[in-house]
Coordinates of C-alpha atoms in Angstrom, one line a residue:
Chain A
M166 CA 95.9 -65.1 -69.0
K167 CA 94.3 -68.8 -68.2
A168 CA 95.5 -72.5 -68.9
F169 CA 93.1 -75.2 -69.8
I170 CA 93.7 -78.6 -70.7
L171 CA 92.0 -81.1 -72.4
A172 CA 91.7 -84.3 -71.1
G173 CA 88.3 -85.9 -71.1
G174 CA 88.9 -88.4 -73.7
F175 CA 88.9 -92.3 -73.0
A176 CA 91.6 -92.9 -75.3
T177 CA 89.9 -95.9 -76.4
R178 CA 92.7 -97.0 -78.9
L179 CA 95.4 -97.4 -75.9
W180 CA 93.2 -100.1 -74.4
P181 CA 94.1 -101.5 -72.0
L182 CA 96.3 -98.6 -70.5
T183 CA 93.6 -96.4 -70.4
E184 CA 91.6 -98.8 -69.0
R185 CA 91.7 -97.1 -65.9
R186 CA 93.7 -94.1 -66.3
A187 CA 93.1 -91.2 -68.6
K188 CA 95.8 -90.7 -71.6
P189 CA 97.6 -87.6 -70.0
L190 CA 98.4 -89.7 -66.9
L191 CA 100.1 -92.2 -68.8
P192 CA 103.4 -92.4 -67.6
L193 CA 106.2 -90.9 -70.2
A194 CA 110.3 -91.5 -68.9
G195 CA 108.4 -91.9 -65.7
R196 CA 106.5 -89.2 -65.1
P197 CA 102.8 -88.5 -66.0
L198 CA 102.5 -87.0 -69.3
L199 CA 99.9 -84.4 -68.0
S200 CA 103.3 -83.3 -65.7
H201 CA 105.5 -82.7 -68.4
L202 CA 102.9 -80.1 -69.9
V203 CA 101.7 -78.5 -66.9
E204 CA 105.4 -77.9 -65.8
R205 CA 106.2 -76.3 -68.7
I206 CA 103.3 -73.9 -67.9
P207 CA 104.6 -70.4 -66.5
R208 CA 103.6 -70.6 -62.7
E209 CA 101.8 -67.3 -63.0
I210 CA 99.3 -68.7 -65.6
P211 CA 96.4 -70.5 -63.7
V212 CA 95.5 -74.0 -65.2
T213 CA 92.2 -75.7 -65.2
I214 CA 92.1 -79.2 -66.8
S215 CA 89.2 -80.6 -68.1
T216 CA 88.6 -84.5 -67.8
N217 CA 85.4 -87.1 -67.2
A218 CA 83.9 -88.6 -64.1
V219 CA 85.6 -92.1 -65.1
F220 CA 89.2 -90.9 -64.8
E221 CA 88.0 -88.0 -61.7
A222 CA 90.0 -90.3 -59.3
G223 CA 93.1 -90.2 -61.1
F224 CA 93.4 -86.6 -61.5
Q225 CA 92.8 -85.7 -57.7
Q226 CA 95.4 -88.3 -57.6
W227 CA 97.7 -86.4 -59.5
K228 CA 97.3 -83.5 -58.1
E229 CA 97.2 -84.5 -54.6
F230 CA 101.2 -86.6 -55.3
G231 CA 102.7 -84.2 -57.7
G232 CA 101.6 -80.9 -55.2
F233 CA 99.8 -79.4 -58.2
T234 CA 97.7 -76.5 -58.0
A235 CA 95.3 -77.2 -61.2
D236 CA 91.7 -77.2 -61.3
I237 CA 90.3 -80.1 -62.2
M238 CA 87.0 -79.8 -64.3
I239 CA 84.7 -82.9 -64.3
E240 CA 82.3 -83.8 -66.9
D241 CA 79.9 -85.8 -65.6
T242 CA 80.1 -88.6 -68.2
R243 CA 81.1 -92.0 -67.9
H244 CA 80.8 -92.9 -71.6
D245 CA 82.8 -91.8 -75.5
D246 CA 79.5 -91.5 -76.8
R247 CA 78.0 -89.3 -74.2
K248 CA 81.1 -86.7 -73.8
L249 CA 80.3 -82.9 -74.6
G250 CA 83.2 -82.9 -77.0
A251 CA 86.8 -81.1 -76.3
L252 CA 85.2 -77.8 -77.8
G253 CA 82.1 -78.2 -75.9
A254 CA 84.2 -78.5 -72.7
V255 CA 85.8 -75.5 -73.4
A256 CA 83.1 -73.2 -74.3
R257 CA 81.1 -74.7 -71.4
W258 CA 84.3 -74.1 -68.7
L259 CA 84.0 -70.2 -70.3
Q260 CA 80.4 -69.8 -69.5
T261 CA 80.3 -71.7 -66.2
K262 CA 83.0 -70.0 -64.8
K263 CA 82.5 -66.6 -66.9
I264 CA 86.2 -66.6 -68.1
D265 CA 87.1 -63.3 -69.4
D266 CA 90.4 -63.6 -70.3
D267 CA 93.3 -65.2 -72.9
L268 CA 93.5 -68.6 -73.0
L269 CA 96.1 -71.0 -73.4
L270 CA 94.5 -74.4 -74.7
L271 CA 96.2 -77.7 -74.1
A272 CA 95.8 -81.0 -75.6
G273 CA 96.5 -82.9 -72.2
D274 CA 97.8 -86.5 -74.6
N275 CA 100.8 -83.7 -76.2
Y276 CA 104.3 -83.9 -75.2
C277 CA 105.7 -80.6 -76.4
G278 CA 109.3 -80.0 -76.5
F279 CA 109.3 -76.4 -76.4
S280 CA 109.6 -73.8 -74.0
F281 CA 106.0 -72.5 -73.3
A282 CA 108.2 -69.5 -72.3
D283 CA 109.2 -68.6 -75.9
F284 CA 106.0 -69.7 -77.3
L285 CA 104.2 -67.1 -75.3
A286 CA 106.6 -64.7 -75.9
T287 CA 105.4 -64.4 -79.6
Y288 CA 101.5 -64.1 -78.6
K289 CA 100.9 -60.4 -79.7
E290 CA 96.9 -60.6 -79.2
D291 CA 96.2 -62.9 -82.1
A292 CA 95.5 -66.3 -82.3
L293 CA 98.3 -68.2 -82.3
L294 CA 99.1 -71.8 -82.5
A295 CA 102.1 -74.3 -82.3
A296 CA 103.1 -75.9 -85.8
Y297 CA 105.2 -78.7 -86.3
D298 CA 106.5 -80.0 -89.6
V299 CA 106.0 -84.0 -89.3
G300 CA 108.2 -83.8 -92.9
D301 CA 105.7 -85.9 -94.4
R302 CA 102.5 -85.3 -96.0
E303 CA 101.2 -88.7 -95.7
L304 CA 101.9 -88.4 -92.1
A305 CA 99.9 -85.0 -91.9
K306 CA 96.5 -86.6 -93.0
H307 CA 96.1 -87.5 -89.5
F308 CA 96.5 -83.7 -88.4
G309 CA 95.3 -80.5 -88.8
T310 CA 97.1 -78.9 -91.4
V311 CA 98.2 -75.0 -91.2
I312 CA 99.2 -73.3 -94.7
L313 CA 101.5 -70.3 -93.7
E314 CA 102.1 -67.3 -96.0
P315 CA 105.4 -67.4 -97.4
Q316 CA 108.3 -66.0 -95.5
T317 CA 105.9 -65.3 -92.2
T318 CA 104.1 -66.8 -89.9
K319 CA 100.7 -65.9 -90.4
V320 CA 98.5 -68.6 -91.3
I321 CA 96.4 -68.3 -94.8
A322 CA 94.3 -71.6 -94.5
F323 CA 94.3 -74.3 -91.7
E324 CA 92.7 -78.2 -92.9
E325 CA 91.4 -80.4 -90.0
K326 CA 92.4 -84.3 -91.6
P327 CA 92.8 -83.4 -95.3
A328 CA 92.5 -85.9 -97.8
A329 CA 95.3 -84.3 -100.2
P330 CA 97.5 -82.5 -97.6
K331 CA 99.1 -79.3 -98.8
T332 CA 101.7 -79.4 -96.0
S333 CA 103.4 -81.4 -93.9
F334 CA 103.2 -78.0 -91.0
V335 CA 100.8 -79.9 -88.7
S336 CA 98.6 -77.6 -85.6
T337 CA 99.9 -79.2 -82.3
G338 CA 97.6 -79.4 -79.6
C339 CA 99.0 -75.9 -78.1
S340 CA 97.5 -72.6 -79.0
V341 CA 96.6 -69.3 -77.9
L342 CA 93.2 -67.6 -78.2
P343 CA 93.0 -63.9 -77.4
K344 CA 89.3 -63.2 -75.5
R345 CA 88.1 -61.3 -77.9
V346 CA 87.4 -64.5 -80.0
L347 CA 85.6 -66.6 -76.8
P348 CA 82.2 -65.9 -77.9
I349 CA 82.9 -67.1 -81.8
L350 CA 84.7 -70.2 -80.0
I351 CA 81.2 -70.6 -77.4
E352 CA 79.3 -70.1 -80.9
F353 CA 81.6 -72.5 -83.0
A354 CA 81.3 -75.3 -79.8
Q355 CA 77.4 -75.3 -80.4
K356 CA 77.6 -76.5 -83.9
R357 CA 80.8 -78.7 -83.9
P358 CA 81.7 -79.4 -80.0
D359 CA 84.0 -82.5 -81.1
N360 CA 85.8 -79.9 -83.7
I361 CA 88.8 -78.3 -81.9
G362 CA 91.0 -77.5 -85.0
G363 CA 87.9 -76.7 -86.4
I364 CA 87.9 -73.6 -84.5
F365 CA 90.9 -72.2 -86.6
E366 CA 89.1 -72.4 -89.9
E367 CA 86.4 -70.7 -88.1
L368 CA 88.3 -67.7 -87.1
L369 CA 90.1 -67.2 -90.6
R370 CA 86.8 -67.7 -91.9
R371 CA 85.7 -64.6 -90.0
G372 CA 88.5 -62.8 -90.8
E373 CA 90.7 -62.9 -87.8
R374 CA 94.2 -63.2 -87.9
V375 CA 95.9 -66.5 -86.8
E376 CA 99.5 -66.7 -86.4
A377 CA 101.7 -69.7 -86.0
F378 CA 105.1 -70.6 -83.5
R379 CA 106.9 -73.0 -85.5
F380 CA 109.2 -75.1 -83.5
T381 CA 112.0 -77.9 -84.3
E382 CA 112.0 -79.6 -80.6
P383 CA 110.3 -83.1 -80.2
W384 CA 106.5 -83.2 -80.2
F385 CA 103.8 -86.3 -79.7
D386 CA 100.4 -86.8 -80.0
I387 CA 100.4 -89.5 -77.9
G388 CA 97.3 -91.6 -79.5
S389 CA 98.3 -95.2 -80.2
F390 CA 100.9 -97.6 -78.9
H391 CA 103.4 -96.8 -81.5
S392 CA 103.2 -93.2 -81.3
Y393 CA 103.6 -93.8 -76.5
L394 CA 106.4 -96.0 -77.7
E395 CA 107.6 -94.2 -79.9
A396 CA 108.1 -90.8 -77.9
T397 CA 109.5 -92.8 -75.0
R398 CA 112.3 -93.7 -77.3
K399 CA 112.5 -90.1 -78.2
V400 CA 112.8 -89.1 -74.2
V401 CA 114.3 -91.4 -72.7
G402 CA 116.9 -92.3 -75.9
N403 CA 119.3 -95.2 -75.0
G404 CA 119.2 -95.5 -71.5
Q405 CA 116.8 -97.0 -68.3
I406 CA 114.6 -95.1 -66.0
L407 CA 114.1 -97.0 -62.8
G408 CA 111.4 -96.3 -60.5
H409 CA 112.3 -95.9 -56.6
G410 CA 111.9 -99.7 -55.0
T411 CA 112.9 -100.7 -58.5
N412 CA 115.4 -103.8 -58.5
I413 CA 117.0 -105.3 -61.7
Q414 CA 119.1 -108.3 -61.5
N415 CA 121.3 -109.8 -64.5
T416 CA 118.9 -108.2 -67.6
E417 CA 120.2 -107.3 -70.7
C418 CA 118.8 -103.6 -71.5
T419 CA 118.8 -102.2 -74.9
G420 CA 117.4 -99.0 -76.2
S421 CA 114.7 -97.5 -74.0
V422 CA 113.6 -99.4 -70.7
V423 CA 111.8 -97.5 -68.3
A424 CA 110.2 -99.3 -64.9
G425 CA 107.6 -97.3 -62.4
T426 CA 108.6 -98.4 -58.9
N427 CA 109.0 -101.3 -56.9
C428 CA 109.5 -103.8 -59.9
S429 CA 111.5 -106.8 -60.0
I430 CA 113.5 -107.8 -63.1
K431 CA 115.6 -110.6 -63.1
D432 CA 117.3 -113.0 -65.7
S433 CA 115.6 -111.1 -68.5
V434 CA 116.1 -109.4 -72.0
F435 CA 114.6 -106.1 -72.7
Q436 CA 114.5 -103.4 -75.8
D437 CA 111.9 -100.3 -76.0
V438 CA 110.2 -101.8 -73.0
V439 CA 107.7 -99.8 -70.6
L440 CA 107.0 -101.4 -67.2
F441 CA 104.4 -100.2 -65.2
D442 CA 104.4 -100.1 -61.6
N443 CA 104.5 -103.2 -59.4
C444 CA 105.5 -105.7 -62.4
I445 CA 107.6 -108.8 -61.7
V446 CA 109.5 -110.0 -64.4
E447 CA 111.3 -113.1 -64.9
D448 CA 113.3 -115.0 -67.5
C449 CA 111.6 -112.7 -70.1
H450 CA 112.2 -111.7 -73.4
L451 CA 110.3 -108.5 -73.9
R452 CA 110.6 -106.3 -77.1
D453 CA 108.5 -103.2 -78.0
C454 CA 106.2 -103.7 -74.8
V455 CA 104.4 -101.9 -72.7
V456 CA 103.2 -103.7 -69.5
D457 CA 101.0 -102.2 -67.4
S458 CA 101.1 -102.0 -63.3
G459 CA 100.9 -105.3 -61.4
C460 CA 101.9 -107.2 -64.1
R461 CA 103.8 -110.7 -63.1
L462 CA 105.5 -112.4 -66.1
N463 CA 108.0 -115.6 -66.0
G464 CA 109.8 -117.2 -69.2
V465 CA 107.2 -115.9 -71.9
D466 CA 108.4 -113.9 -74.8
L467 CA 106.6 -111.0 -76.0
D468 CA 107.1 -108.9 -79.1
G469 CA 104.9 -105.7 -79.8
Q470 CA 102.2 -105.9 -76.5
M471 CA 100.8 -104.1 -74.5
L472 CA 99.6 -105.8 -71.3
R473 CA 96.6 -105.2 -69.5
Q474 CA 97.0 -104.5 -65.1
H475 CA 97.1 -107.6 -63.3
T476 CA 98.2 -109.5 -66.0
V477 CA 99.7 -112.9 -65.3
L478 CA 101.7 -115.1 -67.8
N479 CA 103.5 -118.2 -66.4
T480 CA 105.3 -120.6 -68.7
K481 CA 107.2 -122.5 -65.1
H482 CA 103.7 -123.9 -63.5
Chain B
M190 CA 56.2 -122.7 -39.4
K191 CA 60.0 -122.0 -39.3
Q192 CA 60.4 -125.2 -41.4
R193 CA 57.9 -124.1 -43.8
I194 CA 59.6 -120.7 -44.3
R195 CA 63.2 -122.6 -44.5
A196 CA 61.5 -124.8 -47.1
F197 CA 60.0 -122.0 -49.3
G198 CA 63.4 -120.3 -49.0
L199 CA 65.4 -123.4 -50.2
L200 CA 62.3 -123.7 -52.7
H201 CA 62.8 -120.0 -53.7
C202 CA 66.8 -120.0 -54.2
F203 CA 66.8 -123.3 -56.1
S204 CA 64.0 -121.7 -58.6
V205 CA 66.3 -118.8 -58.7
S206 CA 69.0 -121.1 -59.8
L207 CA 67.3 -122.6 -62.1
Y208 CA 66.3 -119.1 -63.7
Y209 CA 69.8 -118.1 -63.7
G210 CA 71.3 -121.6 -64.8
A211 CA 73.5 -122.2 -62.0
V212 CA 71.3 -125.1 -61.6
R213 CA 69.9 -125.7 -65.0
Y214 CA 73.1 -127.0 -66.9
P215 CA 74.1 -129.3 -64.2
L216 CA 70.7 -131.0 -64.1
L217 CA 70.5 -131.6 -67.7
I218 CA 73.6 -133.2 -67.7
A219 CA 72.8 -135.5 -64.6
T220 CA 69.8 -136.4 -66.2
W221 CA 71.4 -136.8 -69.4
L222 CA 74.2 -139.2 -67.9
I223 CA 71.4 -141.4 -66.1
S224 CA 69.2 -141.7 -68.7
D225 CA 72.2 -142.8 -70.6
L226 CA 72.3 -145.4 -67.9
L227 CA 69.3 -146.4 -68.0
L228 CA 69.0 -146.4 -71.5
F229 CA 72.0 -148.8 -71.8
V230 CA 70.1 -151.5 -69.6
G231 CA 67.3 -151.1 -71.3
A232 CA 68.5 -152.0 -74.8
F233 CA 70.1 -154.9 -73.2
A234 CA 66.6 -155.9 -71.8
L235 CA 65.1 -155.6 -75.1
A236 CA 67.9 -157.6 -76.6
Y237 CA 66.7 -160.1 -74.3
F238 CA 62.9 -160.4 -75.1
V239 CA 64.4 -160.5 -79.0
R240 CA 66.6 -163.1 -78.7
V241 CA 64.6 -165.5 -75.7
G242 CA 61.2 -164.6 -76.8
W243 CA 58.8 -162.3 -74.9
I244 CA 58.7 -164.7 -71.7
L245 CA 60.5 -164.7 -69.0
S246 CA 63.1 -167.9 -69.3
S247 CA 63.9 -170.2 -66.9
D248 CA 67.2 -171.0 -68.3
Y249 CA 68.2 -167.8 -68.8
S250 CA 67.1 -165.6 -66.4
L251 CA 66.4 -161.7 -66.9
T252 CA 67.6 -160.9 -63.6
E253 CA 71.2 -162.1 -63.9
H254 CA 70.9 -160.7 -67.6
V255 CA 69.8 -157.0 -66.4
I256 CA 72.5 -157.1 -63.7
A257 CA 75.4 -158.0 -65.7
A258 CA 73.8 -155.0 -68.0
A259 CA 73.5 -152.9 -64.7
I260 CA 77.5 -153.6 -64.2
A261 CA 78.3 -153.0 -67.7
A262 CA 76.6 -149.8 -68.3
P263 CA 79.3 -147.3 -66.4
V264 CA 81.5 -148.9 -68.7
F265 CA 80.0 -147.6 -71.1
L266 CA 79.1 -144.3 -69.7
S267 CA 83.1 -143.7 -69.0
S268 CA 83.8 -144.5 -72.5
L269 CA 81.4 -142.1 -73.6
L270 CA 82.4 -139.7 -71.4
T271 CA 86.4 -139.9 -72.8
T272 CA 84.6 -139.0 -76.1
R273 CA 83.4 -135.5 -74.6
T274 CA 80.1 -136.4 -76.1
F275 CA 78.6 -134.2 -73.3
A276 CA 80.2 -131.4 -74.3
L277 CA 78.5 -128.2 -74.5
T278 CA 80.0 -127.3 -77.8
R279 CA 79.8 -131.2 -79.4
N280 CA 77.0 -131.4 -82.4
Q281 CA 74.9 -134.6 -81.5
A282 CA 74.1 -135.2 -84.8
G283 CA 77.8 -135.3 -86.2
I284 CA 78.8 -138.6 -87.9
R285 CA 82.1 -138.2 -85.0
N286 CA 79.9 -138.4 -82.5
G287 CA 77.7 -141.4 -83.6
V288 CA 81.2 -143.3 -83.9
Y289 CA 81.9 -142.4 -80.1
I290 CA 78.5 -144.1 -79.2
A291 CA 79.2 -146.9 -81.4
Y292 CA 82.6 -147.2 -79.5
A293 CA 81.6 -146.6 -76.1
C294 CA 78.5 -149.4 -76.9
L295 CA 81.2 -151.6 -78.1
L296 CA 83.3 -151.3 -74.9
G297 CA 80.1 -151.8 -72.7
T298 CA 79.4 -155.0 -74.6
A299 CA 82.4 -156.3 -74.0
A300 CA 81.9 -155.4 -70.3
F301 CA 78.8 -157.3 -70.4
A302 CA 80.2 -160.3 -71.7
L303 CA 82.5 -160.3 -69.3
A304 CA 80.7 -159.3 -66.3
Y305 CA 77.9 -162.3 -67.2
Y306 CA 81.3 -164.8 -68.0
F307 CA 82.6 -163.7 -64.5
M308 CA 78.8 -164.2 -62.4
H309 CA 78.2 -167.5 -64.2
R310 CA 81.3 -169.1 -66.5
D311 CA 78.8 -169.0 -69.2
L312 CA 77.2 -167.1 -71.9
F313 CA 73.9 -167.9 -73.4
S314 CA 74.0 -166.4 -76.8
R315 CA 76.8 -164.8 -79.2
L316 CA 74.0 -163.3 -81.0
L317 CA 72.6 -161.5 -77.8
L318 CA 75.5 -159.8 -77.9
I319 CA 75.4 -158.4 -81.2
E320 CA 71.6 -157.6 -80.8
G321 CA 72.2 -155.9 -77.5
F322 CA 75.0 -153.8 -79.3
L323 CA 73.1 -152.8 -82.2
L324 CA 69.9 -151.4 -79.7
A325 CA 72.4 -149.5 -77.9
C326 CA 74.1 -148.1 -80.4
L327 CA 71.0 -147.2 -81.6
A328 CA 68.9 -146.7 -78.7
I329 CA 71.6 -144.2 -77.5
W330 CA 72.6 -142.2 -80.6
M331 CA 68.3 -141.3 -81.1
W332 CA 68.3 -140.4 -77.8
H333 CA 71.1 -138.3 -77.9
Q334 CA 69.8 -136.4 -80.7
G335 CA 66.5 -135.7 -78.7
F336 CA 68.4 -134.9 -75.6
G337 CA 70.7 -132.1 -77.5
Q338 CA 67.7 -130.7 -79.0
L339 CA 66.2 -130.7 -75.6
S340 CA 69.0 -129.4 -74.1
R341 CA 69.7 -126.3 -76.2
L342 CA 66.1 -125.5 -75.7
V343 CA 66.4 -125.0 -72.0
L344 CA 69.7 -123.7 -72.1
R345 CA 68.7 -121.0 -74.6
R346 CA 66.1 -120.0 -72.6
N347 CA 65.6 -116.3 -71.5
P348 CA 68.2 -115.5 -69.3
P349 CA 70.4 -117.7 -71.3
V350 CA 72.6 -119.8 -69.2
F351 CA 75.9 -119.6 -71.7
R352 CA 76.3 -116.0 -72.4
A353 CA 78.9 -115.3 -75.2
L354 CA 80.7 -112.0 -75.8
I355 CA 81.8 -111.3 -79.4
V356 CA 85.0 -109.0 -79.8
G357 CA 85.5 -108.0 -83.3
V358 CA 83.1 -106.7 -86.0
T359 CA 84.4 -108.8 -89.0
R360 CA 82.6 -110.9 -91.9
E361 CA 83.6 -114.0 -90.0
S362 CA 82.2 -112.6 -86.6
H363 CA 78.9 -112.2 -88.8
R364 CA 79.1 -115.7 -90.0
L365 CA 79.8 -117.0 -86.8
I366 CA 76.5 -115.2 -85.2
E367 CA 74.2 -115.7 -87.8
T368 CA 75.5 -119.8 -87.5
L369 CA 75.1 -120.0 -83.8
K370 CA 71.5 -118.5 -84.0
R371 CA 70.7 -121.1 -86.7
R372 CA 72.2 -124.1 -85.2
H373 CA 70.0 -123.0 -81.8
S374 CA 73.7 -123.3 -80.1
P375 CA 73.6 -123.1 -76.4
I376 CA 76.3 -120.4 -76.2
V377 CA 74.1 -117.5 -77.2
P378 CA 75.9 -114.3 -78.6
V379 CA 74.7 -111.1 -76.5
A380 CA 77.3 -108.7 -76.8
V381 CA 79.6 -107.3 -79.3
L382 CA 82.6 -105.5 -79.1
D383 CA 85.4 -103.8 -81.9
A384 CA 88.6 -102.8 -80.7
R385 CA 88.7 -99.8 -83.4
G386 CA 85.2 -99.2 -83.3
T387 CA 82.1 -99.6 -85.9
S388 CA 79.2 -97.7 -87.5
E389 CA 76.9 -100.9 -86.9
T390 CA 74.7 -101.2 -84.1
S391 CA 73.8 -104.7 -83.7
I392 CA 75.0 -107.7 -86.0
E393 CA 72.0 -110.2 -86.6
G394 CA 70.4 -109.0 -83.8
V395 CA 72.8 -109.0 -81.3
P396 CA 73.9 -105.5 -79.8
V397 CA 77.2 -103.5 -80.4
K398 CA 77.8 -102.1 -77.1
G399 CA 81.0 -100.5 -78.3
R400 CA 84.8 -100.7 -78.0
L401 CA 87.1 -102.4 -75.8
N402 CA 87.2 -100.0 -72.9
K403 CA 83.4 -101.3 -72.2
L404 CA 84.8 -105.1 -71.6
E405 CA 84.1 -104.5 -67.8
D406 CA 81.1 -103.2 -68.5
V407 CA 80.0 -105.9 -70.4
I408 CA 81.0 -108.6 -69.0
T409 CA 79.6 -107.6 -65.3
Q410 CA 76.1 -106.5 -66.9
E411 CA 75.4 -109.0 -69.5
G412 CA 77.2 -112.1 -66.7
I413 CA 79.5 -113.3 -70.0
T414 CA 80.2 -116.9 -69.9
H415 CA 82.2 -117.0 -73.0
L416 CA 84.4 -114.5 -74.7
I417 CA 84.9 -115.2 -78.3
Q418 CA 87.7 -113.7 -80.1
C419 CA 86.9 -112.8 -84.1
A420 CA 89.3 -109.9 -84.7
D421 CA 92.2 -107.7 -83.0
I422 CA 94.9 -110.6 -82.7
E423 CA 97.2 -107.9 -80.6
Q424 CA 94.5 -107.9 -77.9
S425 CA 94.8 -112.1 -77.6
L426 CA 97.0 -111.5 -74.3
N427 CA 94.9 -109.2 -72.8
L428 CA 91.6 -110.4 -73.7
L429 CA 92.7 -113.8 -72.3
S430 CA 94.1 -112.3 -69.4
T431 CA 90.3 -110.9 -69.0
C432 CA 88.9 -114.2 -69.4
R433 CA 90.9 -116.0 -66.3
N434 CA 90.2 -113.4 -64.1
H435 CA 86.5 -113.7 -64.7
G436 CA 86.6 -117.4 -64.9
I437 CA 84.9 -116.8 -68.3
T438 CA 86.0 -119.5 -71.3
Y439 CA 88.1 -118.4 -74.0
L440 CA 87.4 -118.9 -77.5
L441 CA 89.7 -117.9 -80.4
L442 CA 88.2 -118.0 -83.9
P443 CA 91.3 -119.5 -86.4
S444 CA 90.6 -116.9 -89.1
V445 CA 92.1 -114.3 -86.5
L446 CA 95.2 -116.3 -87.2
G447 CA 94.6 -116.7 -91.0
M448 CA 93.2 -119.8 -90.9
V449 CA 90.5 -119.4 -93.3
E450 CA 90.3 -122.5 -95.3
R451 CA 88.5 -124.7 -92.1
D452 CA 91.5 -127.2 -92.4
E453 CA 93.1 -126.4 -89.4
R454 CA 93.2 -129.1 -86.0
I455 CA 94.7 -128.9 -82.3
E456 CA 97.5 -131.7 -82.4
T457 CA 99.9 -132.5 -79.5
L458 CA 103.7 -132.1 -80.5
E459 CA 105.8 -133.8 -77.8
G460 CA 102.4 -133.2 -75.3
Q461 CA 103.0 -129.6 -76.4
P462 CA 99.5 -128.1 -77.9
V463 CA 99.7 -126.8 -81.2
T464 CA 97.5 -125.6 -84.3
M465 CA 98.3 -127.3 -87.4
V466 CA 97.2 -127.1 -90.6
N467 CA 98.4 -129.9 -93.1
P468 CA 99.3 -129.5 -96.9
R469 CA 96.6 -130.7 -99.0
E470 CA 96.6 -134.5 -99.5
R471 CA 94.9 -138.0 -100.6
S472 CA 92.0 -138.6 -97.6
W473 CA 93.7 -141.5 -96.5
M474 CA 96.4 -139.7 -94.9
W475 CA 94.3 -138.2 -92.4
F476 CA 95.1 -141.4 -90.3
F477 CA 98.6 -140.9 -90.5
R478 CA 99.7 -137.0 -91.0

C-alpha cells in the first residue's frame, strides 16, 4: 500500500494565514497539521505529498526539520485557477510513477483523531472510506454524505455536498482504494479532476463495493478560520501550549492558548488564542484570535481576528 | 560628450518619471500653487485698473499696490492650503470648495490691507479692497475648476498616477467604480479582488483578479497606490497592515460598517478621530451637533 496526501490547495478562505504557507502546514496544537497526519500512518507505508509550486519550499522545510521521509510531488502551478484538481493530481501521480498498489488517500487539511492502524485493519480489498457523524444534516450539506446499508458498514449511496442530505454521516478525507479501481480513478479524473468525492459515486455506479469505517474520535476538516479555532479548542482543551523560547508574564489565559517559538507575552488577557512564532504581545486583550508570525501588538483589544504576518498594531506611539 | 550623455540621461530619467507619475503629480501641484499666487496678485492688479481706470496713477502707485498684493499672496495661499483644497480627493466644483476659496481670499485681502497700511500708513480705497476680493474669488474659483479638470486628465493618462485596488465585489463597489469613472477621478481603479471569490470577471471594465491570496501579486504588478475596501470587514486589519507595509493609502467605504445613508462624518471626540452618524434633525442643527 502507498499513501498519497493531497496538499495542493491554495486555501484562499484562510487568507492571510495561508498566504505564505499551505493549509496542511498550519500549526495545530504547536505542530503542523500535516505532522499529526503523517505520524499516524504506519511506517511501512511510503508517503507522497502532493502540493503546488507556491508552497514547495514550506513542505521541503517541514520534511527537513521534522525528519520525515515523505516524497514531495510538486504540481507546477502558481494559481488556483490553473491547478490540476485533487483527483487530477492523484491520477497524474499514478500514471507518472506507474503505481500498481493499494492507495491510502488522505486530505492534508484534515485532522483525524482515530488510529490509522484500526482503520486499515478493516480494509478488505474493497474501497474503504472513513465516515463521521457530524450530528446535523444542515452541517452535512458542506461534505460528501454517506448512506449506509442498515446494520452494516456497506455504503449504498454517496452524495457530494447535497442540498438536502438524507443522513448526517459524512465522508472524511481518509480512504483506501484497492489497486483494481485505480484505472477507474484515472478515467474519472479526466472528466472531473476536482471532484475527489465523486470517485465514490463513480465506484458505486460501476458496481464496486464501498465500505465505511465509522469512528467517533475527533475529526476536523480545517477549511475556515472558525474550524481552525474549533480544532484547536478540541485538541488543546483548556490549557496552554508554549513553544521553545516563549516567555509569558502576568497574563491571564482561558480556553486554549497556543504560542509558537520565541514569543513574548506580557500583561495581557488571552481567551482561545493561537500565536505563531516570533510574536510580541504586550497589554492586549485577545479573544478568538489567530496571530501569524512576527506580529507586534501593543495595547489593542481584538476579537475574532486573523492577523497577517508581521502586522504591527501599537496604540502607544 | 560626457556632459551630453549625462544631460541625455537626466532627460531620460525625467521623462520616465513623468511617464510613471513620480514627477507628474508634484509638477502639477507646484504649477497649481504658483498659478494661484500669480492669480491672486493678478486679480488685485486688475482691481487697481478697475478702480483707478486704465492709467498708471501717480497718486497711487501700481508698483506699491502690486508689492502689497505679493506680500499678501502667501497668506492667501497658506489659508487655502489649510482647507485642503488641493487634496487629490477634493471636487473643485463643490460649494464647500467655493466657500474655502472665498475664506482664503478674504484673509488674503485683509493681509493686503495690513501690508499696504504698514508700508504707507494709508489706504487708497476701501472699495478697491472689495473689488480685489471679489475678483480674486472669481478668478481663483474659475481657475480651480479648469485646473482641477486638467489635472484629472493628466493624472489619468496611461499609466494613471494613482491606481486603486478595489477589495470586495458588491453593489457598493460597482457604484463606486462607476462614479470614479464617470467623474474622471484622478484615482483610477485598475483591479478588483474579492475575499470569497466571484463569478464576475470584470466590473465596469475593471478586471476582477481573483481572491485575496493574490493581494501581494496585484499590488506589485499593478503598482497600486490606493486600496479601497468595499467589503469583508473581518479583513480590515490585514488590509491596513498590507497598505502600511507597501506605503499605500487605505480607504474604507462606510457601507462596510453598515453606514449606507451617506450621513456619516469624521469628527473628533476629545481629540480622538471618530466616525459619527447623527440622528436626523433640522438643518440648522448642523452647526451645533
